[in-house]
Amino acid sequence: MTKTINKNRLFNIIFVSLIAILVFAVRLYMLLKSKHPTGLDGYFYALQAKSLIVNGSLENPDHELGYFFCGLFSWLCNDAILGCKIWAALSSSLISVNIYILLKNISKDKTYIPIAGLLISASCVSLTLFNINFINNQTGLVFFLSYCTALISFLKKQFLTNKQKIFSLILCIFLLVCSALCHLVSAAYAFIFTAVLFIRKMKLKNKVILIAVSLVLGLLLFFNQLPRFASVFNFGPVLPIFSKQMCMLAGYPVCIEITSYFITTWILAIFYCCISKKFDFLVLLVPVLFFPFWKLDILDMGYRMLLNAVPCAIVLNLYFLDKLLNTYSNSLIYKNVFGVIFIINFAALFSTPKLYNPRKDPPFDYYKTVVEQINLDDDSLLIAHLPINHVYTYYCNLRDGLNYEADFYVPEGKTWRLAYGTNADYLKQFFGEFEEDELCDLIKQLSPEYTLIREDLWQRYLKYEEDEIVDSLMNFYNPHTYRPKFIRK
């Protein structure tokens, strides 16, 4: 009997390891379709990693652990762009493994339910898209799912020795801190999950007290981040598939997937409560994961929150199914249905690289040719739009680039601007007090669209120019606002 158990355990370890390696390989293959970092913020992760290697510190000081993991793998392979892609692929693979381990701990069916979680997450559209744009979010999910498993194990302390209890508690605290350091979303998830899990085990009076405390803390966090939240709510369309803008910007595959999980999770939660004839406080996680009033006409917080929700919903939905279908777990139909799910999702994994189209990334080759013509002092600041400001910092000796106007001290004459949609010869005519040679150093045409100009001259030009032309230049490509305070928090 013991030998059989050991053989099954060894088989599970080998199987999960092979799937994890396969997910890593498929994700990395997808990311290597471009020689540049992927997504709008790709070069920001790369320059943070490069700064860690070169200077031993982040270019933009931060606590989010994703940057440090990117830096570690960049150091190991001596390439910041490749290092970020390796960590993106590896962390995606670790999410699938963590989902498997978590389901193995909480489900009665120790075989089909955990494997379903592993393979469904491996082919998940939302998790695939995390690789392209949201490495910090993805890192946060790795630690959050690990924390869930550790906390559940700790609460089953009747099966642990005293030494194991201490180790389990230390591990829980460590993973909780890491979840909080990775991203605000994983921090919120960890806080809410902890509260829900403890509420489930309390007596009614204590439940009421803890719910009240949790609500107060949640409201304090909300109002502390109010500037960030102020414009992200709306009363419609609720489901991403009904938002034309989101379908156009994010693509139909992700909108269909999120909508499917949104509907399925709510239905399963209600059905589970009705069948079990009791209220399981885990159901409180459903409105947290799939809040119905996000603003979905732009790829902002609502989009990110729903992407984060999908991998968590995989676990929650399979937990509900395990509870609802446990009496049928030995039936042939049950096994065949899950067998079909395994085959479909295993096959779907190999199609996930199609979700990334490098042509939808910013024109990084073009941006690189533009910024490589810029030769400023190391203590200078270049104002330029996203993400060309990050491309500039990455390729130009990690010099500062900012996609806002400067609201901090910069030495006089050291602030420059990469102006879009202007012409150097046209700009020069506004500054007749300069000699021609001097003016050529202050205003340079770098490409048909971009002109390098010293910032004080740019601001003078805007005062000289006609209002209609100035209004046409006040756009995304010409930063003209100050950085919101909540970004620096």
GROMACS .gro file of C-alpha atoms in nm:
model
  489
    1MET     CA    1   0.000   0.000   0.000
    2THR     CA    2   0.278   0.241   0.095
    3LYS     CA    3   0.466   0.157  -0.225
    4THR     CA    4   0.153   0.233  -0.428
    5ILE     CA    5   0.111   0.570  -0.256
    6ASN     CA    6   0.477   0.655  -0.314
    7LYS     CA    7   0.448   0.555  -0.682
    8ASN     CA    8   0.139   0.774  -0.724
    9ARG     CA    9   0.314   1.065  -0.554
   10LEU     CA   10   0.620   1.023  -0.776
   11PHE     CA   11   0.399   1.003  -1.084
   12ASN     CA   12   0.216   1.323  -0.981
   13ILE     CA   13   0.543   1.507  -0.925
   14ILE     CA   14   0.678   1.398  -1.265
   15PHE     CA   15   0.351   1.478  -1.442
   16VAL     CA   16   0.314   1.825  -1.287
   17SER     CA   17   0.683   1.901  -1.350
   18LEU     CA   18   0.652   1.808  -1.717
   19ILE     CA   19   0.341   2.024  -1.761
   20ALA     CA   20   0.514   2.312  -1.581
   21ILE     CA   21   0.818   2.284  -1.811
   22LEU     CA   22   0.588   2.269  -2.112
   23VAL     CA   23   0.396   2.580  -2.002
   24PHE     CA   24   0.724   2.764  -1.945
   25ALA     CA   25   0.851   2.662  -2.290
   26VAL     CA   26   0.531   2.764  -2.469
   27ARG     CA   27   0.513   3.099  -2.288
   28LEU     CA   28   0.880   3.176  -2.357
   29TYR     CA   29   0.840   3.078  -2.722
   30MET     CA   30   0.551   3.325  -2.744
   31LEU     CA   31   0.749   3.609  -2.584
   32LEU     CA   32   1.051   3.545  -2.808
   33LYS     CA   33   0.841   3.624  -3.114
   34SER     CA   34   0.971   3.978  -3.059
   35LYS     CA   35   1.334   4.075  -2.998
   36HIS     CA   36   1.204   4.364  -2.786
   37PRO     CA   37   1.019   4.352  -2.454
   38THR     CA   38   0.647   4.294  -2.500
   39GLY     CA   39   0.360   4.532  -2.438
   40LEU     CA   40   0.341   4.900  -2.353
   41ASP     CA   41   0.540   4.870  -2.028
   42GLY     CA   42   0.787   4.606  -2.148
   43TYR     CA   43   1.086   4.839  -2.162
   44PHE     CA   44   1.009   4.967  -1.812
   45TYR     CA   45   1.063   4.619  -1.666
   46ALA     CA   46   1.375   4.582  -1.881
   47LEU     CA   47   1.529   4.912  -1.770
   48GLN     CA   48   1.452   4.831  -1.405
   49ALA     CA   49   1.628   4.496  -1.448
   50LYS     CA   50   1.920   4.656  -1.634
   51SER     CA   51   1.958   4.915  -1.359
   52LEU     CA   52   1.975   4.637  -1.098
   53ILE     CA   53   2.254   4.471  -1.293
   54VAL     CA   54   2.449   4.791  -1.369
   55ASN     CA   55   2.388   5.003  -1.058
   56GLY     CA   56   2.269   4.751  -0.800
   57SER     CA   57   1.943   4.943  -0.754
   58LEU     CA   58   1.620   5.009  -0.941
   59GLU     CA   59   1.615   5.301  -1.182
   60ASN     CA   60   1.276   5.397  -1.037
   61PRO     CA   61   1.279   5.301  -0.665
   62ASP     CA   62   0.998   5.057  -0.589
   63HIS     CA   63   0.915   4.758  -0.368
   64GLU     CA   64   0.732   4.539  -0.621
   65LEU     CA   65   0.912   4.206  -0.631
   66GLY     CA   66   0.856   4.144  -1.001
   67TYR     CA   67   1.132   4.392  -1.083
   68PHE     CA   68   1.379   4.208  -0.860
   69PHE     CA   69   1.299   3.869  -1.011
   70CYS     CA   70   1.341   4.021  -1.356
   71GLY     CA   71   1.675   4.158  -1.238
   72LEU     CA   72   1.783   3.819  -1.102
   73PHE     CA   73   1.716   3.635  -1.426
   74SER     CA   74   1.862   3.922  -1.627
   75TRP     CA   75   2.183   3.885  -1.425
   76LEU     CA   76   2.184   3.507  -1.475
   77CYS     CA   77   2.153   3.532  -1.854
   78ASN     CA   78   2.335   3.868  -1.886
   79ASP     CA   79   2.048   4.014  -2.088
   80ALA     CA   80   1.778   4.235  -1.934
   81ILE     CA   81   1.521   4.180  -2.209
   82LEU     CA   82   1.564   3.802  -2.209
   83GLY     CA   83   1.573   3.792  -1.827
   84CYS     CA   84   1.235   3.964  -1.803
   85LYS     CA   85   1.086   3.722  -2.053
   86ILE     CA   86   1.225   3.421  -1.865
   87TRP     CA   87   1.070   3.539  -1.539
   88ALA     CA   88   0.740   3.617  -1.713
   89ALA     CA   89   0.726   3.264  -1.857
   90LEU     CA   90   0.844   3.099  -1.534
   91SER     CA   91   0.600   3.287  -1.310
   92SER     CA   92   0.315   3.195  -1.544
   93SER     CA   93   0.415   2.831  -1.512
   94LEU     CA   94   0.437   2.864  -1.133
   95ILE     CA   95   0.080   2.996  -1.120
   96SER     CA   96  -0.045   2.675  -1.284
   97VAL     CA   97   0.161   2.465  -1.041
   98ASN     CA   98   0.029   2.664  -0.744
   99ILE     CA   99  -0.328   2.617  -0.863
  100TYR     CA  100  -0.267   2.242  -0.877
  101ILE     CA  101  -0.116   2.235  -0.526
  102LEU     CA  102  -0.393   2.451  -0.380
  103LEU     CA  103  -0.668   2.233  -0.529
  104LYS     CA  104  -0.483   1.923  -0.411
  105ASN     CA  105  -0.511   2.061  -0.058
  106ILE     CA  106  -0.874   2.176  -0.060
  107SER     CA  107  -1.058   1.927  -0.283
  108LYS     CA  108  -1.184   1.582  -0.192
  109ASP     CA  109  -1.106   1.461  -0.543
  110LYS     CA  110  -0.725   1.456  -0.530
  111THR     CA  111  -0.679   1.359  -0.894
  112TYR     CA  112  -0.918   1.504  -1.150
  113ILE     CA  113  -0.994   1.841  -0.991
  114PRO     CA  114  -0.625   1.943  -0.935
  115ILE     CA  115  -0.522   1.827  -1.284
  116ALA     CA  116  -0.814   2.020  -1.431
  117GLY     CA  117  -0.690   2.334  -1.253
  118LEU     CA  118  -0.338   2.275  -1.381
  119LEU     CA  119  -0.438   2.230  -1.747
  120ILE     CA  120  -0.716   2.491  -1.757
  121SER     CA  121  -0.479   2.755  -1.620
  122ALA     CA  122  -0.210   2.644  -1.865
  123SER     CA  123  -0.436   2.731  -2.160
  124CYS     CA  124  -0.595   3.035  -1.992
  125VAL     CA  125  -0.616   3.343  -2.216
  126SER     CA  126  -0.597   3.586  -1.923
  127LEU     CA  127  -0.284   3.425  -1.779
  128THR     CA  128  -0.126   3.427  -2.124
  129LEU     CA  129  -0.188   3.800  -2.156
  130PHE     CA  130  -0.032   3.861  -1.815
  131ASN     CA  131   0.300   3.750  -1.967
  132ILE     CA  132   0.281   4.028  -2.223
  133ASN     CA  133   0.189   4.327  -2.007
  134PHE     CA  134   0.162   4.264  -1.633
  135ILE     CA  135   0.463   4.088  -1.482
  136ASN     CA  136   0.413   4.243  -1.136
  137ASN     CA  137   0.051   4.129  -1.128
  138GLN     CA  138   0.160   3.783  -1.231
  139THR     CA  139   0.430   3.771  -0.963
  140GLY     CA  140   0.170   3.874  -0.708
  141LEU     CA  141  -0.055   3.585  -0.809
  142VAL     CA  142   0.233   3.339  -0.761
  143PHE     CA  143   0.277   3.449  -0.400
  144PHE     CA  144  -0.095   3.490  -0.332
  145LEU     CA  145  -0.178   3.134  -0.443
  146SER     CA  146   0.118   3.004  -0.242
  147TYR     CA  147  -0.010   3.199   0.059
  148CYS     CA  148  -0.357   3.045   0.020
  149THR     CA  149  -0.210   2.694   0.035
  150ALA     CA  150   0.015   2.779   0.330
  151LEU     CA  151  -0.266   2.943   0.528
  152ILE     CA  152  -0.505   2.652   0.470
  153SER     CA  153  -0.235   2.409   0.581
  154PHE     CA  154  -0.169   2.617   0.891
  155LEU     CA  155  -0.537   2.621   0.985
  156LYS     CA  156  -0.537   2.242   0.964
  157LYS     CA  157  -0.292   2.254   1.254
  158GLN     CA  158  -0.439   1.949   1.427
  159PHE     CA  159  -0.235   1.746   1.179
  160LEU     CA  160   0.089   1.935   1.248
  161THR     CA  161   0.359   1.897   1.511
  162ASN     CA  162   0.467   2.203   1.713
  163LYS     CA  163   0.774   2.255   1.492
  164GLN     CA  164   0.558   2.226   1.180
  165LYS     CA  165   0.312   2.480   1.324
  166ILE     CA  166   0.590   2.733   1.383
  167PHE     CA  167   0.738   2.675   1.038
  168SER     CA  168   0.391   2.695   0.880
  169LEU     CA  169   0.315   3.024   1.058
  170ILE     CA  170   0.648   3.177   0.953
  171LEU     CA  171   0.585   3.064   0.595
  172CYS     CA  172   0.236   3.218   0.600
  173ILE     CA  173   0.371   3.552   0.723
  174PHE     CA  174   0.651   3.548   0.466
  175LEU     CA  175   0.414   3.474   0.175
  176LEU     CA  176   0.165   3.733   0.299
  177VAL     CA  177   0.436   3.999   0.306
  178CYS     CA  178   0.555   3.895  -0.040
  179SER     CA  179   0.197   3.914  -0.173
  180ALA     CA  180   0.167   4.265  -0.032
  181LEU     CA  181   0.503   4.370  -0.180
  182CYS     CA  182   0.425   4.238  -0.528
  183HIS     CA  183   0.116   4.438  -0.616
  184LEU     CA  184  -0.185   4.615  -0.465
  185VAL     CA  185  -0.419   4.352  -0.617
  186SER     CA  186  -0.241   4.053  -0.460
  187ALA     CA  187  -0.222   4.247  -0.131
  188ALA     CA  188  -0.599   4.306  -0.138
  189TYR     CA  189  -0.668   3.944  -0.235
  190ALA     CA  190  -0.450   3.816   0.051
  191PHE     CA  191  -0.618   4.046   0.303
  192ILE     CA  192  -0.970   3.948   0.192
  193PHE     CA  193  -0.890   3.575   0.172
  194THR     CA  194  -0.742   3.582   0.522
  195ALA     CA  195  -1.048   3.757   0.661
  196VAL     CA  196  -1.287   3.515   0.487
  197LEU     CA  197  -1.099   3.206   0.604
  198PHE     CA  198  -1.092   3.318   0.967
  199ILE     CA  199  -1.458   3.426   0.954
  200ARG     CA  200  -1.556   3.074   0.843
  201LYS     CA  201  -1.405   2.926   1.159
  202MET     CA  202  -1.550   3.172   1.410
  203LYS     CA  203  -1.862   3.179   1.619
  204LEU     CA  204  -2.144   3.408   1.506
  205LYS     CA  205  -2.055   3.697   1.740
  206ASN     CA  206  -1.691   3.694   1.638
  207LYS     CA  207  -1.791   3.666   1.273
  208VAL     CA  208  -1.992   3.988   1.298
  209ILE     CA  209  -1.702   4.168   1.467
  210LEU     CA  210  -1.443   4.050   1.213
  211ILE     CA  211  -1.670   4.135   0.918
  212ALA     CA  212  -1.720   4.485   1.060
  213VAL     CA  213  -1.345   4.533   1.114
  214SER     CA  214  -1.269   4.402   0.765
  215LEU     CA  215  -1.521   4.639   0.609
  216VAL     CA  216  -1.375   4.935   0.797
  217LEU     CA  217  -1.019   4.845   0.691
  218GLY     CA  218  -1.138   4.790   0.336
  219LEU     CA  219  -1.307   5.130   0.329
  220LEU     CA  220  -0.996   5.297   0.472
  221LEU     CA  221  -0.785   5.136   0.197
  222PHE     CA  222  -1.040   5.244  -0.063
  223PHE     CA  223  -1.046   5.607   0.048
  224ASN     CA  224  -0.667   5.609   0.082
  225GLN     CA  225  -0.650   5.514  -0.285
  226LEU     CA  226  -0.951   5.727  -0.389
  227PRO     CA  227  -0.763   5.929  -0.654
  228ARG     CA  228  -0.672   5.599  -0.818
  229PHE     CA  229  -1.030   5.468  -0.797
  230ALA     CA  230  -1.215   5.791  -0.880
  231SER     CA  231  -1.275   5.722  -1.249
  232VAL     CA  232  -1.280   5.341  -1.272
  233PHE     CA  233  -1.644   5.264  -1.185
  234ASN     CA  234  -1.952   5.255  -1.404
  235PHE     CA  235  -2.301   5.101  -1.399
  236GLY     CA  236  -2.256   4.928  -1.733
  237PRO     CA  237  -2.202   4.719  -1.935
  238VAL     CA  238  -2.109   4.476  -1.647
  239LEU     CA  239  -1.984   4.200  -1.881
  240PRO     CA  240  -1.677   4.264  -2.101
  241ILE     CA  241  -1.838   4.099  -2.404
  242PHE     CA  242  -2.095   4.382  -2.410
  243SER     CA  243  -1.828   4.652  -2.419
  244LYS     CA  244  -1.738   4.728  -2.781
  245GLN     CA  245  -1.436   4.929  -2.670
  246MET     CA  246  -1.296   4.651  -2.453
  247CYS     CA  247  -1.356   4.390  -2.725
  248MET     CA  248  -1.170   4.611  -2.970
  249LEU     CA  249  -0.881   4.697  -2.738
  250ALA     CA  250  -0.834   4.368  -2.552
  251GLY     CA  251  -0.964   4.129  -2.818
  252TYR     CA  252  -1.259   3.893  -2.825
  253PRO     CA  253  -1.079   3.587  -2.679
  254VAL     CA  254  -1.009   3.755  -2.345
  255CYS     CA  255  -1.351   3.924  -2.331
  256ILE     CA  256  -1.526   3.592  -2.399
  257GLU     CA  257  -1.315   3.414  -2.137
  258ILE     CA  258  -1.368   3.676  -1.866
  259THR     CA  259  -1.741   3.689  -1.940
  260SER     CA  260  -1.764   3.309  -1.922
  261TYR     CA  261  -1.590   3.298  -1.584
  262PHE     CA  262  -1.794   3.594  -1.460
  263ILE     CA  263  -2.125   3.419  -1.533
  264THR     CA  264  -2.009   3.069  -1.433
  265THR     CA  265  -1.864   3.179  -1.100
  266TRP     CA  266  -2.179   3.366  -0.994
  267ILE     CA  267  -2.405   3.076  -1.100
  268LEU     CA  268  -2.195   2.810  -0.930
  269ALA     CA  269  -2.176   3.012  -0.608
  270ILE     CA  270  -2.554   3.056  -0.594
  271PHE     CA  271  -2.615   2.693  -0.689
  272TYR     CA  272  -2.365   2.575  -0.428
  273CYS     CA  273  -2.538   2.774  -0.151
  274CYS     CA  274  -2.879   2.642  -0.257
  275ILE     CA  275  -2.770   2.277  -0.273
  276SER     CA  276  -2.568   2.285   0.050
  277LYS     CA  277  -2.848   2.482   0.224
  278LYS     CA  278  -2.595   2.692   0.412
  279PHE     CA  279  -2.395   3.006   0.348
  280ASP     CA  280  -2.027   2.942   0.289
  281PHE     CA  281  -1.831   3.264   0.347
  282LEU     CA  282  -1.605   3.171   0.054
  283VAL     CA  283  -1.895   3.292  -0.162
  284LEU     CA  284  -1.797   3.645  -0.050
  285LEU     CA  285  -1.496   3.612  -0.279
  286VAL     CA  286  -1.722   3.611  -0.586
  287PRO     CA  287  -1.821   3.982  -0.581
  288VAL     CA  288  -1.459   4.065  -0.503
  289LEU     CA  289  -1.332   3.876  -0.808
  290PHE     CA  290  -1.615   3.973  -1.041
  291PHE     CA  291  -1.729   4.315  -0.928
  292PRO     CA  292  -2.005   4.415  -1.173
  293PHE     CA  293  -1.948   4.790  -1.186
  294TRP     CA  294  -1.603   4.837  -1.338
  295LYS     CA  295  -1.559   5.089  -1.617
  296LEU     CA  296  -1.481   4.876  -1.922
  297ASP     CA  297  -1.445   5.124  -2.208
  298ILE     CA  298  -1.068   5.154  -2.148
  299LEU     CA  299  -0.801   4.903  -2.049
  300ASP     CA  300  -0.767   5.042  -1.700
  301MET     CA  301  -0.822   4.904  -1.350
  302GLY     CA  302  -1.140   4.712  -1.437
  303TYR     CA  303  -0.958   4.523  -1.710
  304ARG     CA  304  -0.665   4.440  -1.483
  305MET     CA  305  -0.887   4.333  -1.195
  306LEU     CA  306  -1.087   4.100  -1.419
  307LEU     CA  307  -0.768   3.949  -1.562
  308ASN     CA  308  -0.652   3.883  -1.204
  309ALA     CA  309  -0.989   3.731  -1.122
  310VAL     CA  310  -0.978   3.453  -1.381
  311PRO     CA  311  -0.697   3.236  -1.234
  312CYS     CA  312  -0.853   3.274  -0.888
  313ALA     CA  313  -1.192   3.183  -1.034
  314ILE     CA  314  -1.043   2.862  -1.177
  315VAL     CA  315  -0.968   2.753  -0.820
  316LEU     CA  316  -1.300   2.872  -0.678
  317ASN     CA  317  -1.512   2.715  -0.953
  318LEU     CA  318  -1.336   2.379  -0.926
  319TYR     CA  319  -1.378   2.394  -0.548
  320PHE     CA  320  -1.754   2.444  -0.593
  321LEU     CA  321  -1.769   2.162  -0.850
  322ASP     CA  322  -1.576   1.933  -0.619
  323LYS     CA  323  -1.834   1.994  -0.346
  324LEU     CA  324  -2.130   1.955  -0.582
  325LEU     CA  325  -2.009   1.649  -0.775
  326ASN     CA  326  -1.817   1.461  -0.509
  327THR     CA  327  -2.073   1.179  -0.492
  328TYR     CA  328  -2.018   1.117  -0.864
  329SER     CA  329  -1.637   1.124  -0.856
  330ASN     CA  330  -1.607   0.748  -0.908
  331SER     CA  331  -1.854   0.733  -1.196
  332LEU     CA  332  -1.739   0.671  -1.553
  333ILE     CA  333  -1.921   0.981  -1.682
  334TYR     CA  334  -1.738   1.202  -1.429
  335LYS     CA  335  -1.399   1.064  -1.533
  336ASN     CA  336  -1.480   1.086  -1.906
  337VAL     CA  337  -1.597   1.447  -1.879
  338PHE     CA  338  -1.277   1.548  -1.701
  339GLY     CA  339  -1.077   1.345  -1.952
  340VAL     CA  340  -1.226   1.552  -2.234
  341ILE     CA  341  -1.148   1.872  -2.038
  342PHE     CA  342  -0.786   1.758  -2.002
  343ILE     CA  343  -0.747   1.686  -2.374
  344ILE     CA  344  -0.909   2.013  -2.485
  345ASN     CA  345  -0.702   2.232  -2.255
  346PHE     CA  346  -0.377   2.046  -2.321
  347ALA     CA  347  -0.429   2.100  -2.694
  348ALA     CA  348  -0.535   2.463  -2.639
  349LEU     CA  349  -0.206   2.535  -2.459
  350PHE     CA  350  -0.019   2.513  -2.790
  351SER     CA  351  -0.243   2.775  -2.950
  352THR     CA  352  -0.185   3.038  -2.678
  353PRO     CA  353   0.120   3.192  -2.854
  354LYS     CA  354  -0.122   3.314  -3.122
  355LEU     CA  355  -0.267   3.552  -2.863
  356TYR     CA  356   0.048   3.765  -2.889
  357ASN     CA  357   0.098   3.965  -3.205
  358PRO     CA  358   0.425   4.166  -3.195
  359ARG     CA  359   0.285   4.403  -3.456
  360LYS     CA  360   0.043   4.535  -3.192
  361ASP     CA  361   0.335   4.642  -2.974
  362PRO     CA  362   0.463   4.999  -3.001
  363PRO     CA  363   0.709   5.051  -3.291
  364PHE     CA  364   1.015   4.976  -3.080
  365ASP     CA  365   1.257   4.951  -3.374
  366TYR     CA  366   1.159   5.302  -3.479
  367TYR     CA  367   1.178   5.434  -3.123
  368LYS     CA  368   1.525   5.286  -3.088
  369THR     CA  369   1.653   5.464  -3.400
  370VAL     CA  370   1.513   5.791  -3.266
  371VAL     CA  371   1.656   5.775  -2.914
  372GLU     CA  372   2.000   5.656  -3.025
  373GLN     CA  373   2.048   5.996  -3.187
  374ILE     CA  374   2.007   6.171  -2.850
  375ASN     CA  375   2.325   6.250  -2.660
  376LEU     CA  376   2.247   6.437  -2.339
  377ASP     CA  377   2.436   6.471  -2.012
  378ASP     CA  378   2.386   6.199  -1.752
  379ASP     CA  379   2.220   6.446  -1.513
  380SER     CA  380   1.965   6.555  -1.774
  381LEU     CA  381   1.594   6.473  -1.800
  382LEU     CA  382   1.409   6.392  -2.121
  383ILE     CA  383   1.033   6.444  -2.133
  384ALA     CA  384   0.877   6.202  -2.382
  385HIS     CA  385   0.559   5.999  -2.414
  386LEU     CA  386   0.513   5.633  -2.317
  387PRO     CA  387   0.687   5.408  -2.396
  388ILE     CA  388   0.958   5.588  -2.593
  389ASN     CA  389   1.074   5.744  -2.264
  390HIS     CA  390   1.154   5.392  -2.134
  391VAL     CA  391   1.326   5.299  -2.460
  392TYR     CA  392   1.541   5.612  -2.420
  393THR     CA  393   1.639   5.526  -2.063
  394TYR     CA  394   1.719   5.165  -2.155
  395TYR     CA  395   1.945   5.242  -2.451
  396CYS     CA  396   2.092   5.576  -2.339
  397ASN     CA  397   2.298   5.500  -2.031
  398LEU     CA  398   1.992   5.480  -1.803
  399ARG     CA  399   1.937   5.854  -1.824
  400ASP     CA  400   1.611   5.982  -1.682
  401GLY     CA  401   1.305   5.987  -1.906
  402LEU     CA  402   0.962   6.099  -1.789
  403ASN     CA  403   0.621   6.092  -1.955
  404TYR     CA  404   0.503   6.391  -1.750
  405GLU     CA  405   0.622   6.745  -1.699
  406ALA     CA  406   0.883   6.767  -1.424
  407ASP     CA  407   0.751   6.860  -1.079
  408PHE     CA  408   1.091   6.824  -0.912
  409TYR     CA  409   1.427   6.997  -0.933
  410VAL     CA  410   1.637   6.951  -1.247
  411PRO     CA  411   1.956   7.159  -1.304
  412GLU     CA  412   1.893   7.461  -1.522
  413GLY     CA  413   1.913   7.385  -1.893
  414LYS     CA  414   1.918   7.007  -1.835
  415THR     CA  415   1.551   6.938  -1.912
  416TRP     CA  416   1.480   6.840  -2.273
  417ARG     CA  417   1.174   6.731  -2.466
  418LEU     CA  418   1.106   6.488  -2.745
  419ALA     CA  419   0.833   6.685  -2.920
  420TYR     CA  420   0.596   6.502  -3.154
  421GLY     CA  421   0.435   6.642  -3.466
  422THR     CA  422   0.661   6.947  -3.503
  423ASN     CA  423   0.942   7.052  -3.733
  424ALA     CA  424   1.283   7.180  -3.619
  425ASP     CA  425   1.314   7.441  -3.894
  426TYR     CA  426   0.970   7.577  -3.808
  427LEU     CA  427   1.052   7.594  -3.436
  428LYS     CA  428   1.383   7.771  -3.494
  429GLN     CA  429   1.215   8.077  -3.645
  430PHE     CA  430   1.067   8.161  -3.303
  431PHE     CA  431   1.413   8.208  -3.148
  432GLY     CA  432   1.597   8.467  -3.356
  433GLU     CA  433   1.820   8.574  -3.066
  434PHE     CA  434   2.030   8.258  -3.103
  435GLU     CA  435   2.308   8.205  -3.356
  436GLU     CA  436   2.236   7.939  -3.619
  437ASP     CA  437   2.501   7.696  -3.488
  438GLU     CA  438   2.379   7.733  -3.129
  439LEU     CA  439   2.018   7.687  -3.235
  440CYS     CA  440   2.107   7.365  -3.416
  441ASP     CA  441   2.232   7.227  -3.085
  442LEU     CA  442   1.914   7.333  -2.904
  443ILE     CA  443   1.661   7.209  -3.160
  444LYS     CA  444   1.727   6.894  -3.365
  445GLN     CA  445   1.509   6.705  -3.608
  446LEU     CA  446   1.549   6.334  -3.524
  447SER     CA  447   1.281   6.190  -3.754
  448PRO     CA  448   0.982   6.315  -3.951
  449GLU     CA  449   0.770   6.300  -3.632
  450TYR     CA  450   1.014   6.377  -3.349
  451THR     CA  451   1.214   6.688  -3.265
  452LEU     CA  452   1.454   6.724  -2.972
  453ILE     CA  453   1.423   7.065  -2.808
  454ARG     CA  454   1.531   7.211  -2.477
  455GLU     CA  455   1.228   7.230  -2.248
  456ASP     CA  456   1.245   7.603  -2.172
  457LEU     CA  457   1.239   7.677  -2.545
  458TRP     CA  458   0.944   7.441  -2.593
  459GLN     CA  459   0.746   7.623  -2.324
  460ARG     CA  460   0.833   7.958  -2.482
  461TYR     CA  461   0.723   7.829  -2.821
  462LEU     CA  462   0.384   7.724  -2.681
  463LYS     CA  463   0.330   8.082  -2.558
  464TYR     CA  464   0.421   8.225  -2.899
  465GLU     CA  465   0.214   7.980  -3.106
  466GLU     CA  466  -0.151   8.019  -3.208
  467ASP     CA  467  -0.400   7.866  -2.965
  468GLU     CA  468  -0.543   7.621  -3.219
  469ILE     CA  469  -0.202   7.472  -3.293
  470VAL     CA  470  -0.112   7.456  -2.924
  471ASP     CA  471  -0.437   7.271  -2.853
  472SER     CA  472  -0.357   7.019  -3.126
  473LEU     CA  473  -0.017   6.953  -2.965
  474MET     CA  474  -0.163   6.891  -2.616
  475ASN     CA  475  -0.203   6.514  -2.657
  476PHE     CA  476  -0.063   6.181  -2.540
  477TYR     CA  477   0.246   6.219  -2.759
  478ASN     CA  478   0.341   6.553  -2.602
  479PRO     CA  479   0.323   6.514  -2.221
  480HIS     CA  480   0.168   6.825  -2.072
  481THR     CA  481   0.044   6.726  -1.726
  482TYR     CA  482   0.209   6.653  -1.391
  483ARG     CA  483   0.235   6.303  -1.252
  484PRO     CA  484  -0.062   6.219  -1.020
  485LYS     CA  485   0.039   6.194  -0.655
  486PHE     CA  486  -0.110   5.843  -0.614
  487ILE     CA  487   0.139   5.702  -0.865
  488ARG     CA  488   0.422   5.792  -0.626
  489LYS     CA  489   0.257   5.627  -0.324
   0.00000   0.00000   0.00000
